[in-house]
PDB file of C-alpha atoms in Angstrom:
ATOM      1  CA  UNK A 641    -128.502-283.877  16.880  1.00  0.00           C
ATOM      2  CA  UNK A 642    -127.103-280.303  16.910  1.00  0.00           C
ATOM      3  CA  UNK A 643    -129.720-279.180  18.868  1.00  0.00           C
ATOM      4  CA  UNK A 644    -129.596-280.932  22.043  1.00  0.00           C
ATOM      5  CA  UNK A 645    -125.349-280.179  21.139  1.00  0.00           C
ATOM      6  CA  UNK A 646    -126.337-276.605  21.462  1.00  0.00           C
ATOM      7  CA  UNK A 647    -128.480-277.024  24.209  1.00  0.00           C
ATOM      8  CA  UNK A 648    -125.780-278.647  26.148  1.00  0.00           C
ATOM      9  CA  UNK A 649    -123.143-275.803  25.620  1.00  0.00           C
ATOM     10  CA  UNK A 650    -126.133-273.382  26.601  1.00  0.00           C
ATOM     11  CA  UNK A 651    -126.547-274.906  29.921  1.00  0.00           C
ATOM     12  CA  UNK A 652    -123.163-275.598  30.781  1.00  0.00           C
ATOM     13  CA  UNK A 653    -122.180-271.868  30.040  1.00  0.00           C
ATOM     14  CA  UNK A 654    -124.478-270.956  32.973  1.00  0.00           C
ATOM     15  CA  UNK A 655    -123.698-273.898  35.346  1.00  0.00           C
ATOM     16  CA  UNK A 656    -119.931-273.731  34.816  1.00  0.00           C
ATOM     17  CA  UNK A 657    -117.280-270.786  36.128  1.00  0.00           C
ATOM     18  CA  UNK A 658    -116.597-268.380  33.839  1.00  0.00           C
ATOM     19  CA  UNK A 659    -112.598-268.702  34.691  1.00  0.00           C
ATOM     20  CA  UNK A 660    -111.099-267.204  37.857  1.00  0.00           C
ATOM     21  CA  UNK A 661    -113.505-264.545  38.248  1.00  0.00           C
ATOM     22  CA  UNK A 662    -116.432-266.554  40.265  1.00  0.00           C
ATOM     23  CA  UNK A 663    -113.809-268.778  42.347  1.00  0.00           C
ATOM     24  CA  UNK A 664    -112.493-265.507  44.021  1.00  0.00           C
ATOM     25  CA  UNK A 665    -112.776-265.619  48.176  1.00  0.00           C
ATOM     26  CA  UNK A 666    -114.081-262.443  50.021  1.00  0.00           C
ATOM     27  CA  UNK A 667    -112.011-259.993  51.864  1.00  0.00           C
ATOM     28  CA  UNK A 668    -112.887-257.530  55.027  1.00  0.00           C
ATOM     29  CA  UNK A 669    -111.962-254.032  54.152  1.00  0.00           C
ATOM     30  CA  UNK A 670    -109.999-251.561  56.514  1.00  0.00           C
ATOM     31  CA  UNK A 671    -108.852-247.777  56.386  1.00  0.00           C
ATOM     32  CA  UNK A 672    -105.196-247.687  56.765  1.00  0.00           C
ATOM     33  CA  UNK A 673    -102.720-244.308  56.771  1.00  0.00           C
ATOM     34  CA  UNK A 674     -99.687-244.018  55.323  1.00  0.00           C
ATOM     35  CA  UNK A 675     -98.010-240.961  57.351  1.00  0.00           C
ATOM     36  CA  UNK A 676     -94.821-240.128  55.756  1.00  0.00           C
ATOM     37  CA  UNK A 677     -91.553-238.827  57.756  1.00  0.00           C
ATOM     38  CA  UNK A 678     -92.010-235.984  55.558  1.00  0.00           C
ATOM     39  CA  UNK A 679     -95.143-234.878  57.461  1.00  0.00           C
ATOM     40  CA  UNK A 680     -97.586-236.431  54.495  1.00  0.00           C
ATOM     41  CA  UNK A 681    -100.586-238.607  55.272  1.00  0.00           C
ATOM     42  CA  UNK A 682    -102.154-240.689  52.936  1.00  0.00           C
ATOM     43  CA  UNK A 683    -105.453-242.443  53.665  1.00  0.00           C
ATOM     44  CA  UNK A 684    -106.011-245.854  51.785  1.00  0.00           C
ATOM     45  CA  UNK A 685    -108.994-248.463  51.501  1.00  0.00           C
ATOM     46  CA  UNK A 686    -107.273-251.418  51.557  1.00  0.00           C
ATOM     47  CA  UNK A 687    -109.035-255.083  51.858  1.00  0.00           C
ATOM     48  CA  UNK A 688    -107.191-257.529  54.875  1.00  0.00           C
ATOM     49  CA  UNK A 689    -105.746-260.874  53.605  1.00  0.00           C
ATOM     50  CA  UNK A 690    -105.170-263.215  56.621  1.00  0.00           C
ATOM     51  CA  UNK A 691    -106.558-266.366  56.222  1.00  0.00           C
ATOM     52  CA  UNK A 692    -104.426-269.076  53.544  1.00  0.00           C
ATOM     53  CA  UNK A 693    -106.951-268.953  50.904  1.00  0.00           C
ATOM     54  CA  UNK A 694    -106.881-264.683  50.714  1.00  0.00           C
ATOM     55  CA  UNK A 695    -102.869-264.677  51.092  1.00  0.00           C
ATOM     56  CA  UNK A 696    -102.689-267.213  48.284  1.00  0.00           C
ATOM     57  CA  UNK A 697    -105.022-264.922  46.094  1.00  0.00           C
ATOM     58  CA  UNK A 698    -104.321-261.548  46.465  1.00  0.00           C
ATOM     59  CA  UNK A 699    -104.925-259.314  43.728  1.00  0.00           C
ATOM     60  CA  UNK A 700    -104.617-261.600  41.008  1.00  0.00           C
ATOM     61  CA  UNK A 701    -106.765-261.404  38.470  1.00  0.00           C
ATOM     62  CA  UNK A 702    -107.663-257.621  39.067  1.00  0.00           C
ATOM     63  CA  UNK A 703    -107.576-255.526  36.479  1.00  0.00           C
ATOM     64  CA  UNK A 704    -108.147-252.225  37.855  1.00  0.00           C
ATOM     65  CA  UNK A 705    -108.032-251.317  41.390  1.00  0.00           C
ATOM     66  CA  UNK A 706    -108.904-247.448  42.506  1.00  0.00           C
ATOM     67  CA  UNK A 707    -106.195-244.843  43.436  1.00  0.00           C
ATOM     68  CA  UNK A 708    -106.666-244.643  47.292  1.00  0.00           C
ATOM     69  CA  UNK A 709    -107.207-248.404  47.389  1.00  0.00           C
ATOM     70  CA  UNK A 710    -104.707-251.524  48.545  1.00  0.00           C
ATOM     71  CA  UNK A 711    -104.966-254.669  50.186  1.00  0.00           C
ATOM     72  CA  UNK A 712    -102.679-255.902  53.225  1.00  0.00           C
ATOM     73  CA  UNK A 713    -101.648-259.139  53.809  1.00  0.00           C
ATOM     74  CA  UNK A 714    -100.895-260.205  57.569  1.00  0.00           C
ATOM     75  CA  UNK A 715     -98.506-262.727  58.026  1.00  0.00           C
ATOM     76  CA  UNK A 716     -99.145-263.128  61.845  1.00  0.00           C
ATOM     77  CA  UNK A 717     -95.843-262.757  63.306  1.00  0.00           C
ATOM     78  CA  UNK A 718     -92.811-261.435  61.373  1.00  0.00           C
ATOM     79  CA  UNK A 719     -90.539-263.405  59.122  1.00  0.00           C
ATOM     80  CA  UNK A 720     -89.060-263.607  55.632  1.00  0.00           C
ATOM     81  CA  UNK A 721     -91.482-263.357  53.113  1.00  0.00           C
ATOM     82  CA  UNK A 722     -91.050-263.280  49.121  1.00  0.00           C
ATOM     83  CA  UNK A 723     -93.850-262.809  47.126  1.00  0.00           C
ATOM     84  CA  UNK A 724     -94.376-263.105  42.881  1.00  0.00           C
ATOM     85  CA  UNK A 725     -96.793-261.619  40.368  1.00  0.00           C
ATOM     86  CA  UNK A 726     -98.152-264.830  38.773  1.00  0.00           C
ATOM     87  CA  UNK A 727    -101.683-264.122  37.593  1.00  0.00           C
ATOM     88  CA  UNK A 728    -101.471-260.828  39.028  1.00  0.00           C
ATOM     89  CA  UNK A 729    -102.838-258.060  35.917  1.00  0.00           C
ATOM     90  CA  UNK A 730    -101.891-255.092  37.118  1.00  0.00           C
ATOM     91  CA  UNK A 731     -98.702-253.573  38.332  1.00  0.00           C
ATOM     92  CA  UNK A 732     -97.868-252.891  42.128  1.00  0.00           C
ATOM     93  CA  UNK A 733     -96.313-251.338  44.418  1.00  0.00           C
ATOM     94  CA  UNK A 734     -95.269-253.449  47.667  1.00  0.00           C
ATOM     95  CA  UNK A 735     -94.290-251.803  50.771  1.00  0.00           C
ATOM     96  CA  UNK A 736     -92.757-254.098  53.462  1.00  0.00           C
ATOM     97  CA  UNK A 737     -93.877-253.741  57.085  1.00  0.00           C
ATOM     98  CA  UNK A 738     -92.403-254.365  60.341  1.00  0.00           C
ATOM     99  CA  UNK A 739     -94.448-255.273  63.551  1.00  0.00           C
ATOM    100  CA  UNK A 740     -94.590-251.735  64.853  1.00  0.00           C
ATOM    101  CA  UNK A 741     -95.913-250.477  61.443  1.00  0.00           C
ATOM    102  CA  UNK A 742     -92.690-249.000  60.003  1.00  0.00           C
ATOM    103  CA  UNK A 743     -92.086-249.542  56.342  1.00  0.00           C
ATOM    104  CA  UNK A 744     -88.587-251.366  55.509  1.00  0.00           C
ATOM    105  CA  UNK A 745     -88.526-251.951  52.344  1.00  0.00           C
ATOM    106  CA  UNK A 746     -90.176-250.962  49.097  1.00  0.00           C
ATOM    107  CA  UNK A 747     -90.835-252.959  45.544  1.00  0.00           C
ATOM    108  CA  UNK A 748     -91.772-250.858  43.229  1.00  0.00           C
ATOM    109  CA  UNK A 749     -93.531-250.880  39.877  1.00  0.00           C
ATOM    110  CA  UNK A 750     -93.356-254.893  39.724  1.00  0.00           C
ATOM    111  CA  UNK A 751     -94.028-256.501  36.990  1.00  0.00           C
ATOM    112  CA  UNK A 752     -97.414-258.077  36.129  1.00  0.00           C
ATOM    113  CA  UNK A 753     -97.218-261.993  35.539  1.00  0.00           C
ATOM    114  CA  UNK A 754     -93.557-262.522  36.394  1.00  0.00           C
ATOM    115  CA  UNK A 755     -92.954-265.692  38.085  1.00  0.00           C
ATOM    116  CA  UNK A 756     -89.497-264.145  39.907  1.00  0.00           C
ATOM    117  CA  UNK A 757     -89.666-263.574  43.667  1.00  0.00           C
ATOM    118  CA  UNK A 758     -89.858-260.577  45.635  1.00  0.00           C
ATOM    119  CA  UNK A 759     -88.139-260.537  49.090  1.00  0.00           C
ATOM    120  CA  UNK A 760     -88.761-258.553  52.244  1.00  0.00           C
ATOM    121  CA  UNK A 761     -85.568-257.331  53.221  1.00  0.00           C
ATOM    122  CA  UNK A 762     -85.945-259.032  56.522  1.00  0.00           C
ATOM    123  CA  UNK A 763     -88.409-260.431  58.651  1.00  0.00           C
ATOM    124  CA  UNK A 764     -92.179-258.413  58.071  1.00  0.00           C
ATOM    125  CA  UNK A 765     -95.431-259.162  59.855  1.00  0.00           C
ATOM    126  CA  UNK A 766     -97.334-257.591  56.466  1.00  0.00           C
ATOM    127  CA  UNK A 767     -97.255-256.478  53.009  1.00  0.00           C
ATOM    128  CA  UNK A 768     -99.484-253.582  51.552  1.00  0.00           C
ATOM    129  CA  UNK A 769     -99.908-253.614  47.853  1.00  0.00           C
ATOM    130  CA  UNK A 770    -101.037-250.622  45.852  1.00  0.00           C
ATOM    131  CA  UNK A 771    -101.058-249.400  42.582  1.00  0.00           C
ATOM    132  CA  UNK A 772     -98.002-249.337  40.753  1.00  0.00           C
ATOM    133  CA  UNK A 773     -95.790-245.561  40.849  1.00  0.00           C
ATOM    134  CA  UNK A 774     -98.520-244.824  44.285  1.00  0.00           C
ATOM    135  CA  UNK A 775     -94.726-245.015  46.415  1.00  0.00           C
ATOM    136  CA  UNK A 776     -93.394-242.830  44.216  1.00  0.00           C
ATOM    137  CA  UNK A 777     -96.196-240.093  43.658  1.00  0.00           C
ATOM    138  CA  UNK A 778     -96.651-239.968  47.231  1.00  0.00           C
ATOM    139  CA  UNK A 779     -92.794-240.034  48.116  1.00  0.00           C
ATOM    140  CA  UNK A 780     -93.430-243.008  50.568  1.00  0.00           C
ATOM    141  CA  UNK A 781     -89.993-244.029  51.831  1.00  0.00           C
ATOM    142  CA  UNK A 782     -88.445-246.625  53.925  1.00  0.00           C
ATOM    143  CA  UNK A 783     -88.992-245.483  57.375  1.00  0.00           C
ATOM    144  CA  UNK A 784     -92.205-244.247  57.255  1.00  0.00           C
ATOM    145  CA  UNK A 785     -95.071-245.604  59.338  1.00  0.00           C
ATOM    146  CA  UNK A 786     -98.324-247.780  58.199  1.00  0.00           C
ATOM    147  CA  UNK A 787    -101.028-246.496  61.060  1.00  0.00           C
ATOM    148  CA  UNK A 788    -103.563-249.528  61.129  1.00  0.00           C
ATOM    149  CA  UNK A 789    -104.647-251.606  64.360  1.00  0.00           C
ATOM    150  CA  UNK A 790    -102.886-254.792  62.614  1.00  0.00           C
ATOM    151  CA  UNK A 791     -99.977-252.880  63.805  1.00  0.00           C
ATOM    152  CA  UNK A 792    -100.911-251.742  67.491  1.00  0.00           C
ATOM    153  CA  UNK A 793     -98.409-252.184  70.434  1.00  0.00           C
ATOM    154  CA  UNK A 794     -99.861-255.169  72.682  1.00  0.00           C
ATOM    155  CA  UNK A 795    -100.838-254.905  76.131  1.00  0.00           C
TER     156      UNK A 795
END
């Protein structure tokens, strides 16, 4: 009897997700520049969420993301937008964008797993998240400018 038991577990350990790794959705990937008012530019990787399954995700579940990497959520048109860190591993910086590209506001170093919201201090159009202290070590500031077609003027 503790054979087929076994047998069972076997199978079902290949025919089953292994947790929230294998229900993750795909996202396109897009260079993006950061160019500070300071005269800095800062080239990132970052991967485009835009449809309501990739917006929900985000990075949760990541637990390492690379240096010049980031992922940028477009909200369409710009309004209020508050954001947590439920399921998310790993901490982040998130910079706040306006329609024409310019940062306007920055949370930094949030924490991984909290449940408490983070607000855009006024109506965005996106968000870019990167690695935790990248705002700081590159002295990104309010004001500077995200340079990324999501973010071109319209004829």
């Amino acid at each position: 009897m503790a054979r087929p038991l076994l047998r069972l577990i076997v199978l079902l350990t290949f025919l089953l997700p292994a947790g929230p790794s294998l229900a993750q959705v795909a996202f396109p990937q897009s260079s993006l520049e950061v160019v500070g008012a300071d005269g800095g530019h800062h080239r990132f990787m970052v991967e485009l969420a835009v449809t309501p399954d990739q917006l929900a995700q985000g990075l949760m579940y990541r637990t390492k993301m690379a240096a010049d990497a980031g992922m940028l959520f477009d909200f369409g048109v710009p309004k209020p937008i508050a954001m947590w860190m439920k399921n998310t591993v790993i901490p982040l910086d998130m910079l706040f964008i306006d329609e024409s590209g310019v940062v306007t506001g920055i949370a930094q170093r949030t924490i991984p797993h909290s449940t408490v919201t983070i607000a855009s201090p006024g109506p965005v159009k996106a968000v870019l998240e990167v690695n935790g202290g990248t705002a700081a070590r590159l002295h990104v500031q309010v004001g500077d400018k995200i340079v990324h077609p999501l973010f071109a003027p319209r004829p």
